[in-house]
Coordinates of C-alpha atoms and ligand atoms in Angstrom, one line a residue:
Chain A
M269 CA 108.8 91.7 132.7
R270 CA 108.0 89.2 129.9
K271 CA 105.8 90.5 127.2
S272 CA 102.4 88.8 127.1
V273 CA 98.9 89.1 125.8
Q274 CA 96.4 89.5 128.6
D275 CA 92.7 90.1 128.9
L276 CA 92.3 93.2 131.0
K277 CA 88.9 94.2 132.5
V278 CA 87.7 97.7 132.1
V279 CA 87.0 98.8 135.7
S280 CA 86.4 102.4 134.8
N281 CA 86.1 104.7 131.8
L282 CA 86.5 108.3 132.9
R283 CA 85.5 111.0 130.5
L284 CA 87.7 114.1 130.9
N285 CA 86.4 116.1 128.0
D286 CA 84.9 115.5 124.5
D287 CA 87.8 113.6 123.2
Q288 CA 89.9 112.4 126.1
H289 CA 89.2 109.6 128.5
I290 CA 91.1 107.6 131.1
L291 CA 90.6 103.9 130.9
H292 CA 91.4 101.9 134.0
L293 CA 92.1 98.2 133.2
Q294 CA 92.5 95.5 135.7
A295 CA 94.7 92.4 135.3
S296 CA 93.6 89.1 136.9
N297 CA 97.2 88.3 137.9
Q298 CA 99.8 90.3 139.9
L299 CA 101.3 92.9 137.6
E300 CA 105.0 92.8 137.2
Y301 CA 107.1 95.9 137.0
I302 CA 106.3 98.3 134.2
H303 CA 108.9 101.0 133.5
P304 CA 107.8 104.6 132.8
G305 CA 107.7 105.2 129.1
Q306 CA 106.8 101.6 128.2
F307 CA 103.6 101.1 126.3
A308 CA 100.9 98.6 125.5
N309 CA 99.4 97.6 122.2
I310 CA 95.6 97.3 122.5
L311 CA 93.3 95.3 120.2
V312 CA 90.3 97.2 119.1
D313 CA 88.0 94.2 118.3
Q314 CA 84.9 96.2 118.8
S315 CA 85.5 97.8 115.4
K316 CA 85.5 95.8 112.2
N317 CA 87.4 98.6 110.4
V318 CA 90.4 98.6 112.8
F319 CA 92.8 95.8 111.8
L320 CA 96.0 96.4 113.8
R321 CA 96.4 97.0 117.5
R322 CA 96.8 100.6 118.7
P323 CA 99.7 101.6 120.9
F324 CA 99.3 103.6 124.1
S325 CA 101.8 104.6 126.8
F326 CA 101.0 103.6 130.4
Y327 CA 99.5 106.6 132.2
S328 CA 99.8 105.1 135.6
V329 CA 100.3 101.7 137.2
D330 CA 98.8 100.6 140.5
Y331 CA 100.5 97.4 141.6
Q332 CA 98.4 97.0 144.6
N333 CA 95.1 96.6 142.7
N334 CA 96.7 95.4 139.5
I335 CA 95.3 98.3 137.6
V336 CA 96.9 100.0 134.7
S337 CA 95.5 103.2 133.1
F338 CA 95.7 104.9 129.8
L339 CA 95.0 108.4 128.8
I340 CA 93.4 108.2 125.4
K341 CA 92.7 110.9 122.9
G342 CA 90.1 110.1 120.2
I343 CA 91.6 111.0 116.8
G344 CA 90.3 108.2 114.6
E345 CA 88.2 105.1 114.6
G346 CA 90.5 103.0 116.8
T347 CA 90.8 105.5 119.6
R348 CA 87.2 106.6 119.4
T349 CA 86.1 103.0 119.7
L350 CA 88.2 102.6 122.8
L351 CA 86.7 105.8 124.3
N352 CA 83.4 103.9 124.2
A353 CA 84.7 100.8 126.0
G354 CA 82.1 99.7 128.5
V355 CA 82.8 99.1 132.2
D356 CA 83.3 95.3 132.7
S357 CA 84.1 94.7 129.1
V358 CA 87.5 93.1 128.4
L359 CA 90.3 94.4 126.3
D360 CA 93.0 92.2 124.7
V361 CA 96.3 94.0 125.6
L362 CA 99.9 93.2 124.6
F363 CA 102.4 94.5 127.1
P364 CA 104.7 95.8 128.4
L365 CA 106.5 97.0 125.2
G366 CA 109.5 99.1 124.5
N367 CA 112.2 100.5 126.8
G368 CA 111.3 103.6 128.8
F369 CA 112.9 106.7 130.3
T370 CA 116.4 106.6 131.9
L371 CA 115.7 107.4 135.6
P372 CA 117.8 110.2 137.2
E373 CA 119.8 109.9 140.3
P374 CA 117.8 110.7 143.5
E375 CA 117.5 114.4 144.3
E376 CA 118.1 115.5 140.7
K377 CA 115.9 118.3 139.5
V378 CA 114.1 117.3 136.3
L379 CA 111.7 118.9 133.8
L380 CA 108.8 117.0 132.2
V381 CA 107.3 118.6 129.1
G382 CA 104.1 117.3 127.6
G383 CA 101.7 118.3 124.9
G384 CA 98.4 116.7 123.9
S385 CA 98.0 113.1 124.7
G386 CA 101.8 113.1 125.0
V387 CA 101.5 113.8 128.7
A388 CA 100.4 110.2 129.3
P389 CA 103.9 108.6 129.9
L390 CA 105.0 111.7 131.9
L391 CA 102.5 111.1 134.7
H392 CA 103.7 107.5 135.1
L393 CA 107.3 108.9 135.1
A394 CA 106.4 111.6 137.7
Q395 CA 104.8 108.9 139.9
V396 CA 108.1 106.9 139.9
L397 CA 110.4 109.9 140.2
S398 CA 108.4 111.2 143.2
K399 CA 109.4 108.0 145.1
N400 CA 113.0 108.6 144.0
S401 CA 112.9 112.0 145.8
N402 CA 113.5 113.9 142.6
K403 CA 112.5 117.6 142.3
I404 CA 109.9 117.4 139.5
H405 CA 108.7 120.3 137.4
M406 CA 106.1 119.5 134.8
L407 CA 105.2 121.8 131.9
V408 CA 102.0 121.0 130.0
G409 CA 100.9 122.8 126.9
A410 CA 97.5 122.8 125.3
R411 CA 95.4 124.8 122.9
S412 CA 93.0 126.0 125.5
V413 CA 92.1 125.5 129.1
S414 CA 89.4 123.0 128.1
D415 CA 92.1 120.7 126.7
L416 CA 94.1 120.8 129.9
V417 CA 93.0 117.7 131.9
E418 CA 94.1 116.0 135.0
M419 CA 95.9 119.0 136.4
D420 CA 95.2 118.0 140.0
N421 CA 96.8 114.6 139.4
Y422 CA 100.0 116.1 138.0
K423 CA 100.2 118.5 141.0
R424 CA 100.3 115.6 143.3
Y425 CA 103.8 114.7 142.0
A426 CA 105.2 117.8 140.4
N427 CA 105.3 121.6 140.4
L428 CA 103.0 122.3 137.5
H429 CA 103.4 124.9 134.8
T430 CA 101.1 125.4 131.9
T431 CA 100.8 127.2 128.6
T432 CA 97.8 127.6 126.4
E433 CA 97.8 129.0 122.9
D434 CA 94.8 131.3 123.6
G435 CA 96.1 132.3 127.0
S436 CA 93.1 130.9 128.9
H437 CA 95.4 129.1 131.4
G438 CA 99.0 129.7 132.4
E439 CA 101.4 131.5 130.1
K440 CA 100.1 132.3 126.6
G441 CA 101.9 130.6 123.7
F442 CA 103.5 127.2 122.9
V443 CA 105.2 125.2 125.6
T444 CA 108.6 126.2 124.3
D445 CA 107.6 129.9 124.8
H446 CA 107.3 129.3 128.5
S447 CA 109.5 131.4 130.8
I448 CA 111.0 128.3 132.4
F449 CA 113.1 127.9 129.3
S450 CA 114.6 131.4 129.6
E451 CA 115.0 131.5 133.3
G452 CA 116.1 128.3 135.0
M453 CA 116.9 125.9 132.2
T454 CA 120.3 124.9 133.5
E455 CA 119.0 124.1 136.9
F456 CA 117.4 121.0 135.4
S457 CA 119.8 118.1 134.9
R458 CA 117.3 116.2 132.7
I459 CA 114.4 117.0 130.4
Y460 CA 111.9 114.4 129.4
T461 CA 109.3 115.2 126.7
C462 CA 106.5 113.6 124.8
G463 CA 103.9 115.1 122.5
P464 CA 103.6 116.2 118.9
D465 CA 106.8 115.9 116.9
P466 CA 107.2 119.7 116.3
M467 CA 106.9 120.3 120.0
M468 CA 109.4 117.6 120.9
K469 CA 111.8 119.0 118.4
A470 CA 111.5 122.5 119.8
V471 CA 112.1 121.2 123.3
A472 CA 115.1 119.1 122.1
A473 CA 116.5 122.2 120.4
K474 CA 116.4 124.2 123.7
A475 CA 118.0 121.3 125.6
R476 CA 120.7 120.9 123.0
V477 CA 121.7 124.6 123.2
K478 CA 122.1 124.3 127.0
S479 CA 123.6 120.8 126.8
V480 CA 120.9 119.4 129.0
F481 CA 120.2 115.6 128.9
C482 CA 117.0 115.2 127.0
E483 CA 114.9 112.1 126.2
V484 CA 111.9 112.1 123.9
S485 CA 109.1 109.5 123.6
L486 CA 108.2 108.9 119.9
E487 CA 104.9 107.9 118.5
N488 CA 105.7 106.3 115.1
S489 CA 103.0 104.3 113.5
M490 CA 103.3 100.6 114.3
A491 CA 102.1 97.3 113.0
C492 CA 103.3 94.8 115.6
G493 CA 104.8 96.7 118.6
F494 CA 107.4 94.0 119.4
G495 CA 110.1 94.3 116.9
V496 CA 109.2 92.0 114.1
C497 CA 107.6 94.1 111.3
L498 CA 110.3 96.8 111.1
C499 CA 107.7 99.4 110.2
C500 CA 108.2 101.8 113.0
V501 CA 111.8 102.9 112.4
V502 CA 113.4 106.2 113.2
Q503 CA 116.7 107.4 111.7
T504 CA 119.4 107.4 114.4
I505 CA 123.1 107.9 114.3
H506 CA 123.4 104.1 114.2
G507 CA 121.0 103.7 111.3
H508 CA 117.3 102.8 111.4
K509 CA 116.1 101.6 114.9
C510 CA 112.7 100.3 115.8
V511 CA 110.8 102.7 117.9
C512 CA 108.8 99.8 119.5
T513 CA 111.8 97.9 120.8
E514 CA 114.7 100.4 121.0
G515 CA 112.4 103.2 121.9
P516 CA 109.8 104.7 122.2
V517 CA 112.2 106.7 124.4
F518 CA 115.4 108.0 122.7
N519 CA 118.0 110.4 123.9
I520 CA 118.0 113.3 121.5
N521 CA 121.7 112.7 120.8
Q522 CA 120.8 109.4 119.2
L523 CA 118.4 110.9 116.8
K524 CA 119.2 112.4 113.4
W525 CA 116.8 115.3 114.0
Q526 CA 117.4 118.6 112.2
I527 CA 117.0 120.8 115.2
Chain B
M159 CA 95.5 64.0 117.7
A160 CA 95.7 63.7 113.9
D161 CA 99.0 63.1 112.2
L162 CA 100.2 66.5 111.0
K163 CA 103.6 65.3 109.6
T164 CA 104.4 66.5 106.1
K165 CA 107.4 67.0 103.9
I166 CA 108.7 69.8 101.7
H167 CA 111.4 68.1 99.6
N168 CA 114.0 66.9 102.1
I169 CA 112.6 69.0 105.0
K170 CA 110.5 66.9 107.4
L171 CA 107.9 69.0 109.1
K172 CA 106.2 67.8 112.3
N173 CA 103.3 69.9 111.2
P174 CA 102.5 72.1 108.2
V175 CA 102.5 75.5 110.1
L176 CA 105.4 77.8 109.2
T177 CA 105.9 81.5 109.7
A178 CA 106.2 84.0 106.8
S179 CA 109.4 85.8 106.3
G180 CA 109.4 89.4 107.6
T181 CA 106.6 88.8 110.0
F182 CA 108.3 86.6 112.6
G183 CA 111.6 88.3 113.0
Y184 CA 114.2 85.7 113.9
G185 CA 111.8 83.7 116.0
V186 CA 113.5 84.8 119.2
E187 CA 111.1 87.8 119.4
F188 CA 108.3 85.3 120.1
D189 CA 110.1 83.4 122.9
D190 CA 108.2 85.4 125.5
F191 CA 104.9 84.3 124.0
F192 CA 105.2 80.6 123.3
D193 CA 107.5 77.7 122.5
V194 CA 108.4 78.3 118.9
D195 CA 109.6 74.7 118.6
L196 CA 106.0 73.7 118.5
L197 CA 105.7 75.0 114.9
G198 CA 106.7 73.0 111.8
G199 CA 109.3 75.6 111.1
I200 CA 110.2 79.3 111.0
I201 CA 111.3 81.4 108.1
V202 CA 113.4 84.2 109.2
K203 CA 113.6 87.8 107.9
G204 CA 114.7 88.5 104.3
T205 CA 118.5 88.4 104.1
T206 CA 120.7 89.9 101.5
I207 CA 124.5 89.7 101.0
F208 CA 125.0 93.3 101.9
P209 CA 123.5 95.1 104.9
R210 CA 120.4 97.1 104.0
Q211 CA 118.9 100.1 105.8
G212 CA 115.6 99.6 104.2
N213 CA 113.2 102.4 103.1
A214 CA 112.5 105.7 104.9
Y215 CA 109.7 106.0 107.4
P216 CA 106.6 105.9 107.0
R217 CA 106.7 102.2 106.0
M218 CA 103.2 101.1 106.9
A219 CA 99.7 102.0 106.1
E220 CA 96.7 100.2 107.5
T221 CA 94.1 99.3 104.9
A222 CA 90.7 97.7 105.0
S223 CA 91.4 94.2 106.4
G224 CA 95.1 94.5 105.8
M225 CA 98.1 96.6 105.7
L226 CA 100.7 98.0 103.2
N227 CA 104.4 97.7 104.1
A228 CA 107.4 99.3 102.5
V229 CA 110.1 97.9 104.7
G230 CA 112.5 97.3 101.8
L231 CA 114.4 94.3 103.2
Q232 CA 116.1 96.0 106.1
N233 CA 118.7 93.5 107.4
G234 CA 122.3 93.3 108.6
G235 CA 123.5 91.2 105.7
A236 CA 124.3 87.5 105.4
P237 CA 127.8 87.6 107.1
Y238 CA 126.2 89.4 110.1
F239 CA 123.4 86.9 110.1
A240 CA 125.9 84.0 110.1
S241 CA 128.1 85.5 112.9
D242 CA 125.6 87.3 115.1
I243 CA 122.1 85.8 114.6
Y244 CA 122.6 82.2 113.6
P245 CA 124.2 81.2 116.9
K246 CA 121.0 82.4 118.7
L247 CA 118.9 80.1 116.5
L248 CA 120.9 76.9 117.3
K249 CA 118.6 76.4 120.3
Y250 CA 115.6 75.8 118.1
K251 CA 114.9 72.1 117.4
T252 CA 112.3 72.9 114.7
N253 CA 113.3 73.8 111.1
V254 CA 114.8 77.2 110.5
L255 CA 114.8 78.5 107.0
V256 CA 116.3 81.7 105.6
N257 CA 114.6 83.9 103.1
V258 CA 117.2 85.0 100.6
S259 CA 117.0 88.1 98.5
G260 CA 119.2 90.2 96.2
S261 CA 119.5 92.9 93.6
T262 CA 121.5 90.8 91.1
I263 CA 121.9 87.1 90.4
E264 CA 125.4 87.4 91.9
E265 CA 124.0 88.8 95.1
Y266 CA 121.5 85.9 95.4
V267 CA 124.3 83.4 94.8
A268 CA 126.7 85.0 97.3
C269 CA 124.0 85.1 100.0
A270 CA 123.0 81.5 99.4
E271 CA 126.6 80.4 99.6
I272 CA 126.9 81.8 103.0
I273 CA 123.7 80.2 104.2
N274 CA 124.8 76.9 102.7
E275 CA 127.6 76.8 105.3
L276 CA 125.1 76.9 108.2
D277 CA 124.3 73.4 109.2
H278 CA 121.3 74.2 111.3
I279 CA 119.4 75.9 108.5
S280 CA 117.1 73.4 106.8
G281 CA 116.7 75.3 103.6
I282 CA 116.3 78.6 101.9
E283 CA 113.3 80.4 100.5
L284 CA 114.4 82.4 97.5
N285 CA 112.5 85.7 97.5
I286 CA 112.1 86.7 93.9
S287 CA 109.0 88.7 94.8
C288 CA 109.7 91.6 97.1
P289 CA 107.8 94.7 95.8
N290 CA 109.7 97.1 98.0
V291 CA 113.2 97.3 96.6
K292 CA 114.2 99.4 93.6
E293 CA 116.3 96.8 91.9
G294 CA 116.0 93.0 91.7
G295 CA 113.5 91.5 94.1
M296 CA 110.2 91.3 92.3
A297 CA 111.8 92.1 89.0
F298 CA 113.2 88.5 89.0
G299 CA 109.8 87.1 89.8
I300 CA 107.7 88.6 87.1
S301 CA 109.4 87.1 84.0
C302 CA 110.0 83.4 83.4
P303 CA 113.5 83.7 82.0
S304 CA 114.8 85.9 84.8
A305 CA 113.1 83.7 87.5
A306 CA 114.6 80.6 86.0
A307 CA 118.0 82.2 85.7
V308 CA 118.2 83.2 89.4
V309 CA 116.9 79.8 90.5
N310 CA 119.4 78.0 88.3
A311 CA 122.3 80.0 89.6
V312 CA 121.4 79.5 93.2
K313 CA 120.7 75.8 92.7
K314 CA 124.4 75.4 91.7
V315 CA 125.7 76.6 95.0
Y316 CA 122.9 75.7 97.4
Q317 CA 122.8 72.0 98.4
K318 CA 119.8 71.8 100.6
T319 CA 116.1 72.5 100.0
M320 CA 115.3 75.5 97.9
I321 CA 111.8 77.0 98.1
V322 CA 111.1 79.8 95.6
K323 CA 108.7 82.5 96.8
L324 CA 106.4 83.7 94.0
S325 CA 105.0 87.2 93.3
P326 CA 101.3 87.6 92.7
N327 CA 102.0 90.7 90.7
V328 CA 102.0 88.8 87.4
T329 CA 99.5 88.0 84.6
D330 CA 99.9 84.2 84.9
I331 CA 101.5 82.8 88.1
T332 CA 101.4 79.2 86.8
E333 CA 103.9 80.1 84.0
I334 CA 106.4 81.4 86.6
A335 CA 105.8 78.4 88.8
R336 CA 106.6 76.0 86.0
A337 CA 109.6 78.0 85.0
V338 CA 111.2 77.8 88.5
E339 CA 110.2 74.2 88.8
G340 CA 112.0 73.6 85.5
A341 CA 115.1 75.4 86.9
G342 CA 115.3 73.2 89.9
A343 CA 113.1 74.7 92.6
D344 CA 112.2 72.1 95.2
S345 CA 109.0 73.8 96.2
V346 CA 107.2 77.1 95.6
S347 CA 105.7 79.3 98.2
L348 CA 103.0 81.9 97.4
I349 CA 102.0 84.6 97.6
N350 CA 104.2 87.5 98.5
T351 CA 102.5 90.8 98.9
L352 CA 100.4 92.5 96.3
L353 CA 101.6 95.9 95.0
G354 CA 99.3 98.6 96.4
M355 CA 99.1 102.2 97.4
A356 CA 97.6 104.4 100.1
I357 CA 96.9 108.2 99.9
N358 CA 96.1 110.5 102.8
A359 CA 93.3 112.7 101.5
E360 CA 93.7 115.4 104.2
T361 CA 97.4 116.0 103.3
R362 CA 97.0 115.0 99.7
K363 CA 100.2 113.0 100.0
P364 CA 101.0 109.3 99.7
V365 CA 101.1 107.6 103.1
L366 CA 104.2 105.5 102.4
S367 CA 107.6 107.1 101.8
T368 CA 108.0 104.8 98.7
V369 CA 104.4 105.7 97.5
T370 CA 103.7 102.1 96.7
G371 CA 104.0 99.1 99.0
G372 CA 103.1 95.5 99.5
L373 CA 99.5 94.6 100.6
S374 CA 99.1 91.7 103.1
G375 CA 96.5 90.4 105.5
P376 CA 93.0 89.0 105.1
S377 CA 92.2 91.3 102.2
I378 CA 94.6 89.3 99.9
K379 CA 93.4 85.8 100.9
P380 CA 91.0 85.2 98.0
V381 CA 93.7 86.1 95.5
A382 CA 96.2 83.9 97.3
L383 CA 93.8 81.0 97.5
R384 CA 93.1 81.2 93.8
M385 CA 96.8 81.3 93.0
V386 CA 97.7 78.4 95.2
W387 CA 94.9 76.4 93.6
Q388 CA 96.1 77.2 90.1
V389 CA 99.8 76.6 90.9
S390 CA 99.2 73.3 92.7
Q391 CA 97.6 71.9 89.5
A392 CA 100.4 73.3 87.4
V393 CA 103.5 71.9 89.2
K394 CA 104.5 68.6 90.8
I395 CA 106.7 70.1 93.6
P396 CA 105.0 71.0 96.9
V397 CA 103.2 74.3 97.2
I398 CA 103.3 76.4 100.3
G399 CA 100.3 78.6 100.8
I400 CA 100.6 82.2 102.2
G401 CA 98.3 85.2 102.3
G402 CA 95.9 86.4 104.8
I403 CA 95.8 83.3 107.0
M404 CA 94.4 84.5 110.2
N405 CA 92.9 81.3 111.7
A406 CA 92.7 77.6 111.2
T407 CA 89.8 77.7 108.8
D408 CA 91.8 79.9 106.5
A409 CA 94.6 77.4 106.7
V410 CA 92.4 74.5 106.0
E411 CA 91.1 76.3 102.9
F412 CA 94.7 76.6 101.6
F413 CA 95.2 72.8 102.2
L414 CA 92.1 72.0 100.3
A415 CA 93.3 74.3 97.5
G416 CA 96.5 72.1 97.3
A417 CA 99.0 73.6 99.7
T418 CA 101.2 71.0 101.5
A419 CA 102.1 73.6 104.2
I420 CA 101.1 77.1 105.1
Q421 CA 102.8 80.2 106.4
V422 CA 101.3 82.6 108.9
G423 CA 102.2 86.2 108.2
T424 CA 100.5 89.5 109.2
A425 CA 98.3 87.6 111.7
S426 CA 101.3 87.4 114.1
F427 CA 101.4 91.2 114.3
I428 CA 97.9 91.2 115.8
D429 CA 98.2 88.1 117.8
P430 CA 101.8 86.9 118.5
L431 CA 100.2 83.5 119.3
A432 CA 98.3 83.3 116.0
S433 CA 100.6 80.5 114.5
L434 CA 100.2 78.3 117.5
K435 CA 96.4 78.8 117.6
I436 CA 96.2 78.0 113.9
L437 CA 98.2 74.8 114.5
K438 CA 95.8 73.7 117.3
G439 CA 92.8 74.6 115.2
I440 CA 94.0 72.5 112.2
D441 CA 94.2 69.5 114.5
D442 CA 90.8 70.2 115.8
Y443 CA 89.4 70.5 112.3
L444 CA 90.9 67.1 111.3
N445 CA 89.6 65.4 114.4
R446 CA 86.1 67.0 114.0
H447 CA 86.0 65.7 110.4
H448 CA 87.5 62.3 111.4
F449 CA 90.6 62.7 109.2
N450 CA 93.7 60.9 110.5
H451 CA 96.3 62.7 108.5
I452 CA 96.8 66.2 107.1
N453 CA 97.4 64.6 103.7
D454 CA 93.7 63.6 103.8
I455 CA 92.7 67.1 103.0
I456 CA 95.6 68.4 100.8
G457 CA 94.2 69.2 97.4
C458 CA 90.9 67.6 98.3
L459 CA 88.6 70.3 97.2
Q460 CA 85.3 68.8 96.3
M461 CA 84.2 70.1 92.9
Ligands
FAD147 C1 104.4 104.3 121.7 C2 103.2 105.1 121.5 C3 102.5 105.6 122.6 C4 101.3 106.2 122.4 N1 100.6 106.7 123.5 C5 99.4 107.3 123.4 C6 98.7 107.7 124.6 O1 99.1 107.4 125.7 N2 97.5 108.2 124.4 C7 97.0 108.5 123.1 O2 95.9 109.0 123.0 N3 97.7 108.1 122.0 C8 98.9 107.5 122.1 N4 99.6 107.2 121.0 C9 99.0 107.5 119.7 C10 97.9 106.5 119.3 O3 98.5 105.2 119.2 C11 97.2 106.8 118.0 O4 96.5 108.0 118.3 C12 96.3 105.8 117.5 O5 97.0 104.7 117.1 C13 95.4 106.3 116.4 O6 94.5 105.3 116.1 P1 93.1 105.7 115.4 O7 92.5 104.4 114.9 O8 92.2 106.4 116.4 O9 93.4 106.7 114.3 P2 93.7 106.4 112.8 O10 92.4 106.3 112.1 O11 94.7 105.3 112.7 O12 94.4 107.7 112.4 C14 93.7 109.0 112.4 C15 94.7 110.0 111.8 O13 95.9 110.2 112.5 C16 97.0 109.9 111.8 N5 97.9 109.1 112.6 C17 97.6 108.0 113.4 N6 98.6 107.5 114.0 C18 99.7 108.3 113.7 C19 101.1 108.2 114.0 N7 101.6 107.4 114.8 N8 101.8 109.2 113.4 C20 101.3 110.1 112.5 N9 100.0 110.1 112.2 C21 99.2 109.3 112.7 C22 96.5 109.0 110.6 O14 97.3 109.2 109.5 C23 95.1 109.6 110.4 O15 95.2 110.7 109.6 C24 100.8 106.5 121.1 C25 101.5 106.0 120.0 C26 102.6 105.3 120.2 C27 103.4 104.8 119.0
FMN148 C1 106.1 93.9 107.2 C2 106.3 92.8 106.3 C3 107.6 92.4 105.9 C4 107.8 91.3 105.0 N1 109.1 91.0 104.6 C5 109.3 89.9 103.8 C6 110.6 89.5 103.4 O1 111.6 90.0 103.9 N2 110.7 88.5 102.5 C7 109.6 87.9 102.0 O2 109.8 87.0 101.2 N3 108.3 88.3 102.3 C8 108.2 89.3 103.2 N4 106.9 89.7 103.5 C9 105.7 89.0 102.9 C10 105.2 87.9 103.8 O3 106.1 86.9 104.1 C11 103.9 87.2 103.2 O4 104.3 86.7 101.9 C12 102.8 88.3 102.9 O5 102.7 89.2 104.0 C13 101.5 87.6 102.7 O6 101.0 86.9 103.9 P1 100.1 87.5 105.0 O7 98.9 88.1 104.3 O8 99.7 86.3 105.9 O9 100.9 88.5 105.7 C14 106.7 90.7 104.4 C15 105.4 91.1 104.8 C16 105.2 92.1 105.7 C17 103.8 92.4 106.1
FES149 S1 106.0 98.1 115.2 FE1 106.7 96.3 114.3 S2 108.8 96.5 114.6 FE2 108.1 98.2 115.6

């Protein structure tokens, strides 16, 4: 799909907890294909203090109703302003950006590992993989049960596993402490992960030890989102690459990560 | 429709809207959004003779009404540009200019020699004002003798139009402008980014890997406007205005201050269509004020 700047109408703003909402935005034209892992760069014109657009992964795409959704966690002025977006207001959205995850062959068994707002692209991926008759396991980590949102939605597409740091839901500990990594790791042909850098690095380390294919979705800070400012680079085995155009999804073998 | 045609030395511009180097990629990144040929010209990414990896991440910090960058001239080098990128630019009918940079005079010269062979490139913009490289770059642009020396040397090997891009990080920009005019510059463009810095109070660390970086965006417009006004009175060669131009009104202000053309920079990050909208807005302004030609407002500040 060609990149474009579109006015999308807020059709719903669903509050999940104090700092996480799902925004459903409707396009006036037929949506073209958006690949899981791709993202959008949203203008926050309701705030005078936010100058640049803010990038968000597609959380889900509904081609029938031309609705895209984003799972947004409020961490600063840009995201908090978006959490207040009123129904029927219009957002200026630049999309679709970046590449996306490499899809497995049908029937492959895959593991999706998410933490924090990093679960967003994984739901879109799970939606697509479920149509590809993949066996999907999804592991979501959070601090506490109150941070675990949208569990029912994930369960529609995947076998869900959880960890919480305080043990209030699922296994106690960090995602990489989950028993799935000690038990059945090699039954998964691919691991896809998105979340805080330390979490992705820990997942990548597990995958590397067992030589399992692993892709990570990076969240480097960005100015443009479409490959012209060169601000978003990550060090790869082929030198600096832009996360916005050559990522945000990278195979861990491409990255020069110390893991 | 007002007449927007203008000229920078030998380069005929169908309109005075150009894009600032480092903010418009190679133009092709914008093909999805609009017909780049509608612009007066594009100035592609900073090019050096040798490939450069640029600075480490993080390279960007958002600031009040602007941003700091510390890209550090990441590019594949002039030979790579000539072999791999230039062929993709042949499709453009509008002017394509290359922004040339280096760490030594010899590097500037070698880079300009390669670009000189490329027929479809209308001219070069000599970047003697990049604040993000350890050697060269801005160092050439902050003293008159070194600025004149690099311009002189490149002039000997480059036959077409040479624009020299000035740094605002100087005490008196008119002195530098006169020095490069004397050394053979066909035009000056200004301003490059202002040296700045951002600190993360929570982590007590600098935000940029390089600690300092170049400030761009609307926050620098008043400084840019002042410098364009001063320089346009100090030199006879055409002045190209750059700095925080976000809309047509900003652009018109630069024309009034004396700019013959303008460049759209950071605005393209926020709205990829910014340069096109600015072009349309300039035409609207001229029509609204019953001016027939862009020249009718250039340097026409009413005092
Ligand atoms: C490709 C991509 C996809 C993303 N997808 C989602 C998503 O689906 N849902 C979601 O909630 N968020 C997502 N993010 C993150 C989101 O873009 C940021 O949280 C947002 O830009 C922060 O803006 P703000 O104005 O609220 O915070 P700011 O005021 O800009 O920042 C608040 C604090 O967070 C720090 N910070 C902000 N951005 C980054 C960064 N990229 N790296 C390190 N530190 C940072 C700042 O230094 C500051 O201390 C994604 C980011 C990228 C690049
Ligand atoms: C990310 C970024 C990269 C830049 N790279 C270059 C460059 O390679 N060469 C150059 O002469 N100027 C470079 N500049 C400076 C711009 O061309 C322009 O002079 C400056 O940003 C001020 O204009 P603006 O406020 O409209 O952005 C860069 C600016 C930015 C923001
Ligand atoms: S964000 Fe500008 S190049 Fe990636």
